[in-house]
mmCIF file with all atom_site columns, C-alpha atoms in Angstrom:
data_model
loop_
_atom_site.group_PDB
_atom_site.id
_atom_site.type_symbol
_atom_site.label_atom_id
_atom_site.label_alt_id
_atom_site.label_comp_id
_atom_site.label_asym_id
_atom_site.label_entity_id
_atom_site.label_seq_id
_atom_site.pdbx_PDB_ins_code
_atom_site.Cartn_x
_atom_site.Cartn_y
_atom_site.Cartn_z
_atom_site.occupancy
_atom_site.B_iso_or_equiv
_atom_site.pdbx_formal_charge
_atom_site.auth_seq_id
_atom_site.auth_comp_id
_atom_site.auth_asym_id
_atom_site.auth_atom_id
_atom_site.pdbx_PDB_model_num
ATOM 1   C CA . ASP V 1 1   ? -53.757 -19.700 -32.841 1.00 0.00 ? 1   ASP V CA 1
ATOM 2   C CA . ASP V 1 2   ? -53.225 -22.262 -30.084 1.00 0.00 ? 2   ASP V CA 1
ATOM 3   C CA . ALA V 1 3   ? -49.777 -20.781 -29.380 1.00 0.00 ? 3   ALA V CA 1
ATOM 4   C CA . ASP V 1 4   ? -51.270 -17.304 -28.911 1.00 0.00 ? 4   ASP V CA 1
ATOM 5   C CA . ALA V 1 5   ? -53.949 -18.679 -26.588 1.00 0.00 ? 5   ALA V CA 1
ATOM 6   C CA . ALA V 1 6   ? -51.292 -20.472 -24.516 1.00 0.00 ? 6   ALA V CA 1
ATOM 7   C CA . ALA V 1 7   ? -49.170 -17.309 -24.322 1.00 0.00 ? 7   ALA V CA 1
ATOM 8   C CA . ASP V 1 8   ? -52.277 -15.312 -23.352 1.00 0.00 ? 8   ASP V CA 1
ATOM 9   C CA . ALA V 1 9   ? -53.062 -17.756 -20.538 1.00 0.00 ? 9   ALA V CA 1
ATOM 10  C CA . ASP V 1 10  ? -49.448 -17.705 -19.268 1.00 0.00 ? 10  ASP V CA 1
ATOM 11  C CA . ALA V 1 11  ? -49.346 -13.900 -19.148 1.00 0.00 ? 11  ALA V CA 1
ATOM 12  C CA . ALA V 1 12  ? -52.750 -13.619 -17.475 1.00 0.00 ? 12  ALA V CA 1
ATOM 13  C CA . VAL V 1 13  ? -51.695 -16.019 -14.713 1.00 0.00 ? 13  VAL V CA 1
ATOM 14  C CA . ALA V 1 14  ? -48.326 -14.332 -14.205 1.00 0.00 ? 14  ALA V CA 1
ATOM 15  C CA . GLY V 1 15  ? -49.786 -10.931 -13.272 1.00 0.00 ? 15  GLY V CA 1
ATOM 16  C CA . PRO V 1 16  ? -47.477 -7.983  -12.615 1.00 0.00 ? 16  PRO V CA 1
ATOM 17  C CA . ALA V 1 17  ? -43.834 -8.948  -13.082 1.00 0.00 ? 17  ALA V CA 1
ATOM 18  C CA . ALA V 1 18  ? -40.971 -7.748  -10.890 1.00 0.00 ? 18  ALA V CA 1
ATOM 19  C CA . ALA V 1 19  ? -38.424 -5.213  -12.180 1.00 0.00 ? 19  ALA V CA 1
ATOM 20  C CA . GLY V 1 20  ? -35.669 -6.870  -14.186 1.00 0.00 ? 20  GLY V CA 1
ATOM 21  C CA . THR V 1 21  ? -37.888 -9.796  -15.267 1.00 0.00 ? 21  THR V CA 1
ATOM 22  C CA . LYS V 1 22  ? -36.964 -10.890 -18.793 1.00 0.00 ? 22  LYS V CA 1
ATOM 23  C CA . ARG V 1 23  ? -39.184 -13.012 -21.010 1.00 0.00 ? 23  ARG V CA 1
ATOM 24  C CA . ILE V 1 24  ? -38.460 -14.394 -24.458 1.00 0.00 ? 24  ILE V CA 1
ATOM 25  C CA . LEU V 1 25  ? -41.732 -14.784 -26.326 1.00 0.00 ? 25  LEU V CA 1
ATOM 26  C CA . GLU V 1 26  ? -42.576 -16.643 -29.518 1.00 0.00 ? 26  GLU V CA 1
ATOM 27  C CA . GLY V 1 27  ? -40.549 -15.478 -32.514 1.00 0.00 ? 27  GLY V CA 1
ATOM 28  C CA . GLY V 1 28  ? -37.744 -13.958 -30.455 1.00 0.00 ? 28  GLY V CA 1
ATOM 29  C CA . VAL V 1 29  ? -39.745 -11.008 -29.105 1.00 0.00 ? 29  VAL V CA 1
ATOM 30  C CA . THR V 1 30  ? -38.059 -10.172 -25.787 1.00 0.00 ? 30  THR V CA 1
ATOM 31  C CA . THR V 1 31  ? -39.511 -8.140  -22.937 1.00 0.00 ? 31  THR V CA 1
ATOM 32  C CA . GLU V 1 32  ? -37.775 -6.735  -19.877 1.00 0.00 ? 32  GLU V CA 1
ATOM 33  C CA . VAL V 1 33  ? -39.692 -5.087  -17.050 1.00 0.00 ? 33  VAL V CA 1
ATOM 34  C CA . THR V 1 34  ? -37.925 -1.867  -16.040 1.00 0.00 ? 34  THR V CA 1
ATOM 35  C CA . ARG V 1 35  ? -40.627 -0.717  -13.591 1.00 0.00 ? 35  ARG V CA 1
ATOM 36  C CA . PRO V 1 36  ? -43.335 -3.029  -12.247 1.00 0.00 ? 36  PRO V CA 1
ATOM 37  C CA . GLY V 1 37  ? -47.006 -2.087  -12.177 1.00 0.00 ? 37  GLY V CA 1
ATOM 38  C CA . LYS V 1 38  ? -48.790 -1.578  -8.877  1.00 0.00 ? 38  LYS V CA 1
ATOM 39  C CA . GLU V 1 39  ? -50.068 -4.628  -7.029  1.00 0.00 ? 39  GLU V CA 1
ATOM 40  C CA . GLY V 1 40  ? -53.670 -5.292  -8.024  1.00 0.00 ? 40  GLY V CA 1
ATOM 41  C CA . ALA V 1 41  ? -53.409 -3.095  -11.150 1.00 0.00 ? 41  ALA V CA 1
ATOM 42  C CA . LYS V 1 42  ? -55.466 -4.045  -14.186 1.00 0.00 ? 42  LYS V CA 1
ATOM 43  C CA . VAL V 1 43  ? -53.599 -6.322  -16.618 1.00 0.00 ? 43  VAL V CA 1
ATOM 44  C CA . ALA V 1 44  ? -53.837 -5.939  -20.417 1.00 0.00 ? 44  ALA V CA 1
ATOM 45  C CA . GLY V 1 45  ? -55.438 -8.867  -22.225 1.00 0.00 ? 45  GLY V CA 1
ATOM 46  C CA . LYS V 1 46  ? -56.552 -9.668  -25.750 1.00 0.00 ? 46  LYS V CA 1
ATOM 47  C CA . GLY V 1 47  ? -59.406 -7.407  -26.859 1.00 0.00 ? 47  GLY V CA 1
ATOM 48  C CA . ASP V 1 48  ? -58.721 -4.697  -24.253 1.00 0.00 ? 48  ASP V CA 1
ATOM 49  C CA . VAL V 1 49  ? -58.413 -1.049  -25.262 1.00 0.00 ? 49  VAL V CA 1
ATOM 50  C CA . VAL V 1 50  ? -54.965 0.007   -24.038 1.00 0.00 ? 50  VAL V CA 1
ATOM 51  C CA . LYS V 1 51  ? -53.327 3.436   -23.880 1.00 0.00 ? 51  LYS V CA 1
ATOM 52  C CA . MET V 1 52  ? -49.542 3.444   -24.138 1.00 0.00 ? 52  MET V CA 1
ATOM 53  C CA . LEU V 1 53  ? -46.732 5.957   -23.915 1.00 0.00 ? 53  LEU V CA 1
ATOM 54  C CA . TYR V 1 54  ? -43.921 4.732   -26.131 1.00 0.00 ? 54  TYR V CA 1
ATOM 55  C CA . GLU V 1 55  ? -40.605 5.478   -27.751 1.00 0.00 ? 55  GLU V CA 1
ATOM 56  C CA . GLY V 1 56  ? -39.381 3.410   -30.691 1.00 0.00 ? 56  GLY V CA 1
ATOM 57  C CA . LYS V 1 57  ? -35.635 3.013   -31.255 1.00 0.00 ? 57  LYS V CA 1
ATOM 58  C CA . LEU V 1 58  ? -33.370 1.325   -33.792 1.00 0.00 ? 58  LEU V CA 1
ATOM 59  C CA . PRO V 1 59  ? -30.735 -0.837  -32.029 1.00 0.00 ? 59  PRO V CA 1
ATOM 60  C CA . GLY V 1 60  ? -28.606 -1.060  -35.196 1.00 0.00 ? 60  GLY V CA 1
ATOM 61  C CA . LYS V 1 61  ? -28.359 2.749   -35.406 1.00 0.00 ? 61  LYS V CA 1
ATOM 62  C CA . LYS V 1 62  ? -26.950 3.462   -31.923 1.00 0.00 ? 62  LYS V CA 1
ATOM 63  C CA . MET V 1 63  ? -30.486 3.378   -30.446 1.00 0.00 ? 63  MET V CA 1
ATOM 64  C CA . LYS V 1 64  ? -31.627 6.259   -32.647 1.00 0.00 ? 64  LYS V CA 1
ATOM 65  C CA . SER V 1 65  ? -35.233 7.198   -31.861 1.00 0.00 ? 65  SER V CA 1
ATOM 66  C CA . PHE V 1 66  ? -37.609 6.894   -34.834 1.00 0.00 ? 66  PHE V CA 1
ATOM 67  C CA . ASP V 1 67  ? -40.961 7.574   -33.151 1.00 0.00 ? 67  ASP V CA 1
ATOM 68  C CA . LYS V 1 68  ? -42.423 8.551   -29.783 1.00 0.00 ? 68  LYS V CA 1
ATOM 69  C CA . GLY V 1 69  ? -45.744 9.583   -28.344 1.00 0.00 ? 69  GLY V CA 1
ATOM 70  C CA . ASP V 1 70  ? -48.909 8.024   -26.997 1.00 0.00 ? 70  ASP V CA 1
ATOM 71  C CA . ILE V 1 71  ? -51.319 5.660   -28.690 1.00 0.00 ? 71  ILE V CA 1
ATOM 72  C CA . ASP V 1 72  ? -54.446 3.778   -27.845 1.00 0.00 ? 72  ASP V CA 1
ATOM 73  C CA . PHE V 1 73  ? -55.502 0.622   -29.656 1.00 0.00 ? 73  PHE V CA 1
ATOM 74  C CA . VAL V 1 74  ? -57.304 -2.684  -29.195 1.00 0.00 ? 74  VAL V CA 1
ATOM 75  C CA . LEU V 1 75  ? -54.791 -5.317  -28.100 1.00 0.00 ? 75  LEU V CA 1
ATOM 76  C CA . GLY V 1 76  ? -54.630 -8.268  -30.497 1.00 0.00 ? 76  GLY V CA 1
ATOM 77  C CA . ASP V 1 77  ? -56.793 -6.799  -33.286 1.00 0.00 ? 77  ASP V CA 1
ATOM 78  C CA . GLY V 1 78  ? -53.904 -6.644  -35.785 1.00 0.00 ? 78  GLY V CA 1
ATOM 79  C CA . SER V 1 79  ? -53.700 -2.839  -35.920 1.00 0.00 ? 79  SER V CA 1
ATOM 80  C CA . MET V 1 80  ? -50.175 -2.840  -34.444 1.00 0.00 ? 80  MET V CA 1
ATOM 81  C CA . VAL V 1 81  ? -47.070 -4.755  -35.504 1.00 0.00 ? 81  VAL V CA 1
ATOM 82  C CA . VAL V 1 82  ? -47.247 -8.347  -34.217 1.00 0.00 ? 82  VAL V CA 1
ATOM 83  C CA . GLY V 1 83  ? -44.226 -8.030  -31.926 1.00 0.00 ? 83  GLY V CA 1
ATOM 84  C CA . PHE V 1 84  ? -45.651 -4.918  -30.229 1.00 0.00 ? 84  PHE V CA 1
ATOM 85  C CA . ASP V 1 85  ? -48.946 -6.714  -29.493 1.00 0.00 ? 85  ASP V CA 1
ATOM 86  C CA . ARG V 1 86  ? -47.098 -9.692  -28.025 1.00 0.00 ? 86  ARG V CA 1
ATOM 87  C CA . GLY V 1 87  ? -44.813 -7.511  -25.920 1.00 0.00 ? 87  GLY V CA 1
ATOM 88  C CA . VAL V 1 88  ? -47.655 -5.449  -24.437 1.00 0.00 ? 88  VAL V CA 1
ATOM 89  C CA . PHE V 1 89  ? -49.842 -8.436  -23.582 1.00 0.00 ? 89  PHE V CA 1
ATOM 90  C CA . GLY V 1 90  ? -49.849 -9.147  -19.832 1.00 0.00 ? 90  GLY V CA 1
ATOM 91  C CA . MET V 1 91  ? -48.592 -5.688  -18.785 1.00 0.00 ? 91  MET V CA 1
ATOM 92  C CA . ALA V 1 92  ? -50.096 -4.117  -15.672 1.00 0.00 ? 92  ALA V CA 1
ATOM 93  C CA . VAL V 1 93  ? -51.184 -0.466  -15.576 1.00 0.00 ? 93  VAL V CA 1
ATOM 94  C CA . GLY V 1 94  ? -48.168 1.693   -14.645 1.00 0.00 ? 94  GLY V CA 1
ATOM 95  C CA . GLU V 1 95  ? -45.676 -0.957  -15.753 1.00 0.00 ? 95  GLU V CA 1
ATOM 96  C CA . ARG V 1 96  ? -42.731 0.055   -17.920 1.00 0.00 ? 96  ARG V CA 1
ATOM 97  C CA . ARG V 1 97  ? -41.144 -2.428  -20.315 1.00 0.00 ? 97  ARG V CA 1
ATOM 98  C CA . SER V 1 98  ? -38.465 -2.568  -22.918 1.00 0.00 ? 98  SER V CA 1
ATOM 99  C CA . ILE V 1 99  ? -39.640 -4.675  -25.871 1.00 0.00 ? 99  ILE V CA 1
ATOM 100 C CA . PHE V 1 100 ? -37.139 -6.018  -28.427 1.00 0.00 ? 100 PHE V CA 1
ATOM 101 C CA . ILE V 1 101 ? -38.850 -6.929  -31.707 1.00 0.00 ? 101 ILE V CA 1
ATOM 102 C CA . PRO V 1 102 ? -36.981 -8.826  -34.457 1.00 0.00 ? 102 PRO V CA 1
ATOM 103 C CA . SER V 1 103 ? -37.593 -7.406  -37.952 1.00 0.00 ? 103 SER V CA 1
ATOM 104 C CA . LYS V 1 104 ? -39.793 -10.394 -38.870 1.00 0.00 ? 104 LYS V CA 1
ATOM 105 C CA . TYR V 1 105 ? -42.341 -9.304  -36.239 1.00 0.00 ? 105 TYR V CA 1
ATOM 106 C CA . GLY V 1 106 ? -41.762 -5.569  -36.772 1.00 0.00 ? 106 GLY V CA 1
ATOM 107 C CA . TYR V 1 107 ? -41.948 -3.830  -40.142 1.00 0.00 ? 107 TYR V CA 1
ATOM 108 C CA . GLY V 1 108 ? -40.190 -6.682  -41.992 1.00 0.00 ? 108 GLY V CA 1
ATOM 109 C CA . LYS V 1 109 ? -38.688 -6.454  -45.475 1.00 0.00 ? 109 LYS V CA 1
ATOM 110 C CA . LYS V 1 110 ? -40.459 -3.200  -46.348 1.00 0.00 ? 110 LYS V CA 1
ATOM 111 C CA . GLY V 1 111 ? -39.518 -1.173  -43.281 1.00 0.00 ? 111 GLY V CA 1
ATOM 112 C CA . LYS V 1 112 ? -41.401 2.045   -42.583 1.00 0.00 ? 112 LYS V CA 1
ATOM 113 C CA . LYS V 1 113 ? -39.811 4.697   -44.715 1.00 0.00 ? 113 LYS V CA 1
ATOM 114 C CA . PRO V 1 114 ? -38.268 7.144   -44.234 1.00 0.00 ? 114 PRO V CA 1
ATOM 115 C CA . LYS V 1 115 ? -37.332 6.458   -40.601 1.00 0.00 ? 115 LYS V CA 1
ATOM 116 C CA . VAL V 1 116 ? -37.207 2.643   -40.338 1.00 0.00 ? 116 VAL V CA 1
ATOM 117 C CA . PRO V 1 117 ? -35.033 0.907   -42.937 1.00 0.00 ? 117 PRO V CA 1
ATOM 118 C CA . PRO V 1 118 ? -35.969 -2.553  -44.294 1.00 0.00 ? 118 PRO V CA 1
ATOM 119 C CA . ASN V 1 119 ? -35.138 -5.598  -42.105 1.00 0.00 ? 119 ASN V CA 1
ATOM 120 C CA . SER V 1 120 ? -34.644 -3.487  -38.965 1.00 0.00 ? 120 SER V CA 1
ATOM 121 C CA . ASP V 1 121 ? -34.973 -4.847  -35.464 1.00 0.00 ? 121 ASP V CA 1
ATOM 122 C CA . LEU V 1 122 ? -36.886 -2.521  -33.135 1.00 0.00 ? 122 LEU V CA 1
ATOM 123 C CA . VAL V 1 123 ? -36.731 -1.641  -29.437 1.00 0.00 ? 123 VAL V CA 1
ATOM 124 C CA . PHE V 1 124 ? -39.726 0.006   -27.794 1.00 0.00 ? 124 PHE V CA 1
ATOM 125 C CA . ASP V 1 125 ? -39.677 1.574   -24.347 1.00 0.00 ? 125 ASP V CA 1
ATOM 126 C CA . VAL V 1 126 ? -43.348 1.462   -23.308 1.00 0.00 ? 126 VAL V CA 1
ATOM 127 C CA . ILE V 1 127 ? -45.467 2.459   -20.312 1.00 0.00 ? 127 ILE V CA 1
ATOM 128 C CA . LEU V 1 128 ? -49.016 1.156   -19.982 1.00 0.00 ? 128 LEU V CA 1
ATOM 129 C CA . ALA V 1 129 ? -51.118 4.190   -19.018 1.00 0.00 ? 129 ALA V CA 1
ATOM 130 C CA . SER V 1 130 ? -54.549 2.549   -18.917 1.00 0.00 ? 130 SER V CA 1
ATOM 131 C CA . VAL V 1 131 ? -56.546 -0.545  -19.816 1.00 0.00 ? 131 VAL V CA 1
ATOM 132 C CA . GLY V 1 132 ? -60.127 -0.261  -21.011 1.00 0.00 ? 132 GLY V CA 1
ATOM 133 C CA . ALA V 1 133 ? -61.931 2.741   -22.470 1.00 0.00 ? 133 ALA V CA 1
ATOM 134 C CA . ASP V 1 134 ? -63.170 5.255   -19.926 1.00 0.00 ? 134 ASP V CA 1
ATOM 135 C CA . TRP V 1 135 ? -66.644 5.924   -21.298 1.00 0.00 ? 135 TRP V CA 1
ATOM 136 C CA . GLN V 1 136 ? -67.574 7.916   -18.172 1.00 0.00 ? 136 GLN V CA 1
ATOM 137 C CA . ASP V 1 137 ? -65.020 10.716  -18.566 1.00 0.00 ? 137 ASP V CA 1
ATOM 138 C CA . MET V 1 138 ? -65.393 11.759  -22.190 1.00 0.00 ? 138 MET V CA 1
ATOM 139 C CA . THR V 1 139 ? -64.930 15.474  -21.460 1.00 0.00 ? 139 THR V CA 1
ATOM 140 C CA . TYR V 1 140 ? -62.119 17.470  -22.964 1.00 0.00 ? 140 TYR V CA 1
ATOM 141 C CA . LYS V 1 141 ? -60.927 20.485  -21.008 1.00 0.00 ? 141 LYS V CA 1
ATOM 142 C CA . HIS V 1 142 ? -60.025 22.540  -24.100 1.00 0.00 ? 142 HIS V CA 1
ATOM 143 C CA . ASN V 1 143 ? -63.428 21.933  -25.669 1.00 0.00 ? 143 ASN V CA 1
ATOM 144 C CA . CYS V 1 144 ? -65.793 23.907  -23.432 1.00 0.00 ? 144 CYS V CA 1
ATOM 145 C CA . MET V 1 145 ? -68.265 25.064  -26.118 1.00 0.00 ? 145 MET V CA 1
ATOM 146 C CA . SER V 1 146 ? -71.075 22.847  -27.371 1.00 0.00 ? 146 SER V CA 1
ATOM 147 C CA . VAL V 1 147 ? -71.171 22.150  -31.092 1.00 0.00 ? 147 VAL V CA 1
ATOM 148 C CA . GLN V 1 148 ? -74.325 24.253  -31.470 1.00 0.00 ? 148 GLN V CA 1
ATOM 149 C CA . ARG V 1 149 ? -72.732 27.271  -29.753 1.00 0.00 ? 149 ARG V CA 1
ATOM 150 C CA . ARG V 1 150 ? -69.577 26.902  -31.863 1.00 0.00 ? 150 ARG V CA 1
ATOM 151 C CA . GLU V 1 151 ? -71.594 26.756  -35.104 1.00 0.00 ? 151 GLU V CA 1
ATOM 152 C CA . ALA V 1 152 ? -73.629 29.824  -34.045 1.00 0.00 ? 152 ALA V CA 1
ATOM 153 C CA . ALA V 1 153 ? -70.406 31.739  -33.278 1.00 0.00 ? 153 ALA V CA 1
ATOM 154 C CA . LYS V 1 154 ? -69.035 30.829  -36.730 1.00 0.00 ? 154 LYS V CA 1
ATOM 155 C CA . ARG V 1 155 ? -72.200 32.180  -38.373 1.00 0.00 ? 155 ARG V CA 1
ATOM 156 C CA . ARG V 1 156 ? -71.787 35.442  -36.462 1.00 0.00 ? 156 ARG V CA 1
ATOM 157 C CA . GLY V 1 157 ? -68.169 35.651  -37.567 1.00 0.00 ? 157 GLY V CA 1
ATOM 158 C CA . LYS V 1 158 ? -66.660 35.315  -34.109 1.00 0.00 ? 158 LYS V CA 1
ATOM 159 C CA . LYS V 1 159 ? -63.780 33.045  -33.281 1.00 0.00 ? 159 LYS V CA 1
ATOM 160 C CA . PRO V 1 160 ? -64.487 30.579  -30.448 1.00 0.00 ? 160 PRO V CA 1
ATOM 161 C CA . LYS V 1 161 ? -62.784 31.512  -27.184 1.00 0.00 ? 161 LYS V CA 1
ATOM 162 C CA . ARG V 1 162 ? -59.961 29.134  -26.129 1.00 0.00 ? 162 ARG V CA 1
ATOM 163 C CA . SER V 1 163 ? -59.619 28.301  -22.457 1.00 0.00 ? 163 SER V CA 1
#
């Protein structure tokens, strides 16, 4: 879309926004920066792998939380609800935003049962943890055994030691 490309260009030029900065994006998606990212921090753009900490709330239900956790996804690939993609675009690493998503750009007429009723507006409190996949550090602290050693231990009937 030409509108998406224009929005992408605007966000890329803007860089890290100051705390309290409000933006109303296409379709009524509204973002408010509650904590700015660090100066010179990497900014999320279309096609980037982003890692987010988030909490989803329902404004119509006294801000009742319906989901929280961390997620990583490719920005703009359609795997997330449209409003979430738009709200995250242009965030700097370390930035915290509140994203208001009208139901049309959230879960729409179907909702996401059982926690999100149909035609519900959404509010996400998000923190951008990282941009880009870190292919260098693919180690996992809890996984100290190689696959071959683990398989050999299974054959011997021993449980793998947890660290």
